[in-house]
Short mmCIF file of C-alpha atoms in Angstrom, two decimals:
data_model
loop_
_atom_site.label_atom_id
_atom_site.label_comp_id
_atom_site.label_asym_id
_atom_site.label_seq_id
_atom_site.Cartn_x
_atom_site.Cartn_y
_atom_site.Cartn_z
CA UNK O 15 132.11 129.10 -11.66
CA UNK O 16 130.21 130.55 -8.71
CA UNK O 17 131.21 128.87 -5.31
CA UNK O 18 134.63 128.90 -3.38
CA UNK O 19 137.60 128.10 -5.11
CA UNK O 20 141.26 127.15 -3.49
CA UNK O 21 144.27 127.42 -4.86
CA UNK O 22 148.06 126.77 -3.62
CA UNK O 23 150.61 128.60 -4.85
CA UNK O 24 154.70 127.69 -4.62
CA UNK O 25 157.59 127.75 -6.53
CA UNK O 26 158.30 124.71 -8.78
CA UNK O 27 161.85 123.32 -7.25
CA UNK O 28 164.48 123.70 -10.27
CA UNK O 29 168.19 122.12 -10.83
CA UNK O 30 170.10 125.58 -10.93
CA UNK O 31 173.48 124.75 -9.05
CA UNK O 32 173.65 126.59 -5.57
CA UNK O 33 170.42 127.53 -5.18
CA UNK O 34 168.07 126.90 -2.50
CA UNK O 35 164.55 126.66 -3.55
CA UNK O 36 161.91 128.78 -1.40
CA UNK O 37 159.78 125.55 0.02
CA UNK O 38 156.59 128.42 1.10
CA UNK O 39 153.04 127.12 0.14
CA UNK O 40 150.52 130.11 -0.14
CA UNK O 41 146.77 129.19 -0.12
CA UNK O 42 144.49 131.32 -1.70
CA UNK O 43 140.66 130.92 -1.33
CA UNK O 44 138.09 132.91 -3.34
CA UNK O 45 134.36 133.14 -3.23
CA UNK O 46 132.69 133.66 -6.37
CA UNK O 47 128.70 135.06 -6.33
CA UNK O 48 126.92 135.97 -9.42
CA UNK O 49 125.56 139.51 -9.02
CA UNK O 50 122.63 138.91 -11.53
CA UNK O 51 123.83 141.60 -13.99
CA UNK O 52 126.59 139.77 -15.99
CA UNK O 53 128.94 140.29 -13.87
CA UNK O 54 130.81 138.29 -10.91
CA UNK O 55 131.69 139.27 -7.35
CA UNK O 56 135.15 137.70 -6.53
CA UNK O 57 136.12 138.07 -2.59
CA UNK O 58 138.91 136.81 -0.77
CA UNK O 59 137.83 134.28 2.10
CA UNK O 60 139.26 135.67 5.79
CA UNK O 61 141.20 132.08 5.55
CA UNK O 62 143.41 133.39 2.64
CA UNK O 63 146.65 134.48 1.84
CA UNK O 64 147.06 137.71 0.45
CA UNK O 65 147.50 137.26 -3.52
CA UNK O 66 149.04 140.30 -4.02
CA UNK O 67 152.00 139.19 -1.55
CA UNK O 68 152.84 135.81 -2.81
CA UNK O 69 156.57 136.23 -2.06
CA UNK O 70 159.62 134.00 -2.54
CA UNK O 71 162.98 133.95 -1.48
CA UNK O 72 165.70 132.09 -2.96
CA UNK O 73 169.18 131.80 -1.76
CA UNK O 74 172.26 131.29 -3.74
CA UNK O 75 175.63 129.95 -2.70
CA UNK O 76 179.07 128.62 -4.07
CA UNK O 77 181.93 127.14 -2.88
CA UNK O 78 185.59 125.95 -3.78
CA UNK O 79 188.75 124.92 -2.18
CA UNK O 80 192.49 124.70 -2.69
CA UNK O 81 195.23 122.21 -1.00
CA UNK O 82 198.56 123.27 -0.19
CA UNK O 83 201.22 120.09 0.18
CA UNK O 84 204.69 119.68 -0.15
CA UNK O 85 207.64 117.45 0.72
CA UNK O 86 210.39 117.91 3.29
CA UNK O 87 214.03 116.57 1.88
CA UNK O 88 217.07 116.17 4.16
CA UNK O 89 220.12 115.17 3.38
CA UNK O 90 223.21 114.21 5.08
CA UNK O 91 221.07 111.69 7.33
CA UNK O 92 217.65 109.65 8.00
CA UNK O 93 214.59 112.43 8.23
CA UNK O 94 212.08 111.58 11.60
CA UNK O 95 208.33 112.74 11.18
CA UNK O 96 207.62 115.69 12.84
CA UNK O 97 211.36 117.42 13.00
CA UNK O 98 210.37 120.34 10.65
CA UNK O 99 207.55 122.93 10.50
CA UNK O 100 205.73 124.58 7.97
CA UNK O 101 203.76 128.24 8.30
CA UNK O 102 201.14 129.20 5.92
CA UNK O 103 200.55 132.75 5.73
CA UNK O 104 197.73 134.65 4.30
CA UNK O 105 198.75 138.46 4.15
CA UNK O 106 200.44 139.56 7.74
CA UNK O 107 198.11 136.44 9.22
CA UNK O 108 199.54 133.37 9.88
CA UNK O 109 196.92 130.44 8.92
CA UNK O 110 198.26 127.38 10.27
CA UNK O 111 201.73 125.47 11.31
CA UNK O 112 202.35 121.59 10.13
CA UNK O 113 204.43 118.93 10.69
CA UNK O 114 205.78 116.36 7.84
CA UNK O 115 204.88 112.64 8.26
CA UNK O 116 207.71 110.08 8.27
CA UNK O 117 208.01 110.09 4.74
CA UNK O 118 208.77 114.18 4.63
CA UNK O 119 205.17 114.68 3.15
CA UNK O 120 202.95 117.43 4.89
CA UNK O 121 199.96 119.25 3.92
CA UNK O 122 198.06 121.93 5.57
CA UNK O 123 194.39 121.89 6.21
CA UNK O 124 192.10 122.20 3.14
CA UNK O 125 191.43 126.21 2.26
CA UNK O 126 187.58 126.23 1.91
CA UNK O 127 186.22 129.56 -0.27
CA UNK O 128 182.33 130.87 -0.43
CA UNK O 129 181.47 133.93 -1.94
CA UNK O 130 182.65 136.44 0.46
CA UNK O 131 186.09 134.90 -1.09
CA UNK O 132 185.88 136.19 -4.67
CA UNK O 133 188.81 137.92 -5.99
CA UNK O 134 192.69 137.14 -5.17
CA UNK O 135 194.25 135.24 -2.66
CA UNK O 136 198.04 135.62 -2.10
CA UNK O 137 199.74 133.02 0.80
CA UNK O 138 202.97 132.78 1.57
CA UNK O 139 204.61 129.48 2.65
CA UNK O 140 208.11 128.89 4.49
CA UNK O 141 210.17 126.38 6.71
CA UNK O 142 209.59 127.28 10.32
CA UNK O 143 213.31 128.23 11.24
CA UNK O 144 214.77 125.72 13.63
CA UNK O 145 217.65 124.84 15.69
CA UNK O 146 218.17 121.31 15.21
CA UNK O 147 222.43 120.96 15.43
CA UNK O 148 224.05 120.45 12.14
CA UNK O 149 221.03 121.50 9.91
CA UNK O 150 221.24 124.14 7.19
CA UNK O 151 217.30 125.49 6.92
CA UNK O 152 215.87 125.85 3.71
CA UNK O 153 214.78 129.55 3.08
CA UNK O 154 212.85 129.29 0.22
CA UNK O 155 209.66 131.18 0.43
CA UNK O 156 206.83 130.16 -1.68
CA UNK O 157 204.28 132.32 -3.02
CA UNK O 158 200.74 130.99 -4.11
CA UNK O 159 198.09 133.21 -5.63
CA UNK O 160 194.99 132.21 -6.51
CA UNK O 161 192.03 133.85 -8.32
CA UNK O 162 188.41 133.13 -6.92
CA UNK O 163 185.53 133.38 -9.04
CA UNK O 164 182.00 132.19 -9.56
CA UNK O 165 181.00 129.84 -12.07
CA UNK O 166 177.33 130.99 -12.03
CA UNK O 167 176.61 127.06 -10.96
CA UNK O 168 176.99 126.71 -7.10
CA UNK O 169 180.70 126.36 -7.65
CA UNK O 170 183.78 128.66 -7.52
CA UNK O 171 186.79 128.45 -10.03
CA UNK O 172 189.94 128.80 -8.19
CA UNK O 173 192.75 129.35 -10.26
CA UNK O 174 196.39 129.66 -10.14
CA UNK O 175 197.68 132.86 -11.70
CA UNK O 176 200.98 132.38 -13.72
CA UNK O 177 203.29 133.47 -11.40
CA UNK O 178 202.08 131.54 -8.60
CA UNK O 179 204.21 128.66 -6.94
CA UNK O 180 202.89 125.04 -8.01
CA UNK O 181 200.14 124.65 -4.32
CA UNK O 182 201.24 120.91 -4.58
CA UNK O 183 204.93 120.90 -4.91
CA UNK O 184 206.08 123.27 -1.80
CA UNK O 185 209.29 121.19 -1.42
CA UNK O 186 212.14 122.27 1.49
CA UNK O 187 215.38 120.55 1.47
CA UNK O 188 217.58 120.88 4.03
CA UNK O 189 221.14 119.75 4.86
CA UNK O 190 222.75 118.02 7.91
CA UNK O 191 226.91 117.87 8.49
CA UNK O 192 228.05 116.32 11.83
CA UNK O 193 231.24 118.20 12.24
CA UNK O 194 233.85 117.58 15.00
CA UNK O 195 237.00 118.34 16.35
CA UNK O 196 240.05 116.70 17.73
CA UNK O 197 242.10 118.75 20.30
CA UNK O 198 246.11 117.51 20.45
CA UNK O 199 248.23 118.74 22.90
CA UNK O 200 251.30 117.45 24.49
CA UNK O 201 254.35 118.62 26.24
CA UNK O 202 257.52 118.17 24.75
CA UNK O 203 260.96 117.60 27.06
CA UNK O 204 264.48 117.61 26.07
CA UNK O 205 266.88 115.85 28.14
CA UNK O 206 270.70 115.90 28.25
CA UNK O 207 271.44 118.97 27.39
#
């Protein structure tokens, strides 16, 4: 077919999870002429994109998350919102400190993961030692161990190690005991002797 021919080259969008498809469009323009000797001469138009450099680049990303929560229980008296604090640590880095609500429930900010987090994550959750009078603080240390892996579809699997504490049951119990004392003193006198 002698004449000018224009071709548009683009990547077909797909449905692979986690893949961002390249939306680049290339235009290849060729001029075809008859050489008169049974051959055709095909030349690129100066406005044409280079047909050997039709490059497409896609990106892949995957995400996952983990929620950590628990309950504060106080025996011996009613619990007031925010009286006790809880710390979330990863290795030697404190990630967050939170307090509980009026029902004793607390939760940390959702931990979001991406491909750079693939591997094993170890978290430690403790109650912050306080100084409320009459309160015996819970010294439990919870260790949550998760394995983050790529499912290959834009999601990360976040699975608990078999030795891990339950991330939804990070419960701490404190005891409250009120004590008091009464000093009795007096003098004894003896008369008549």
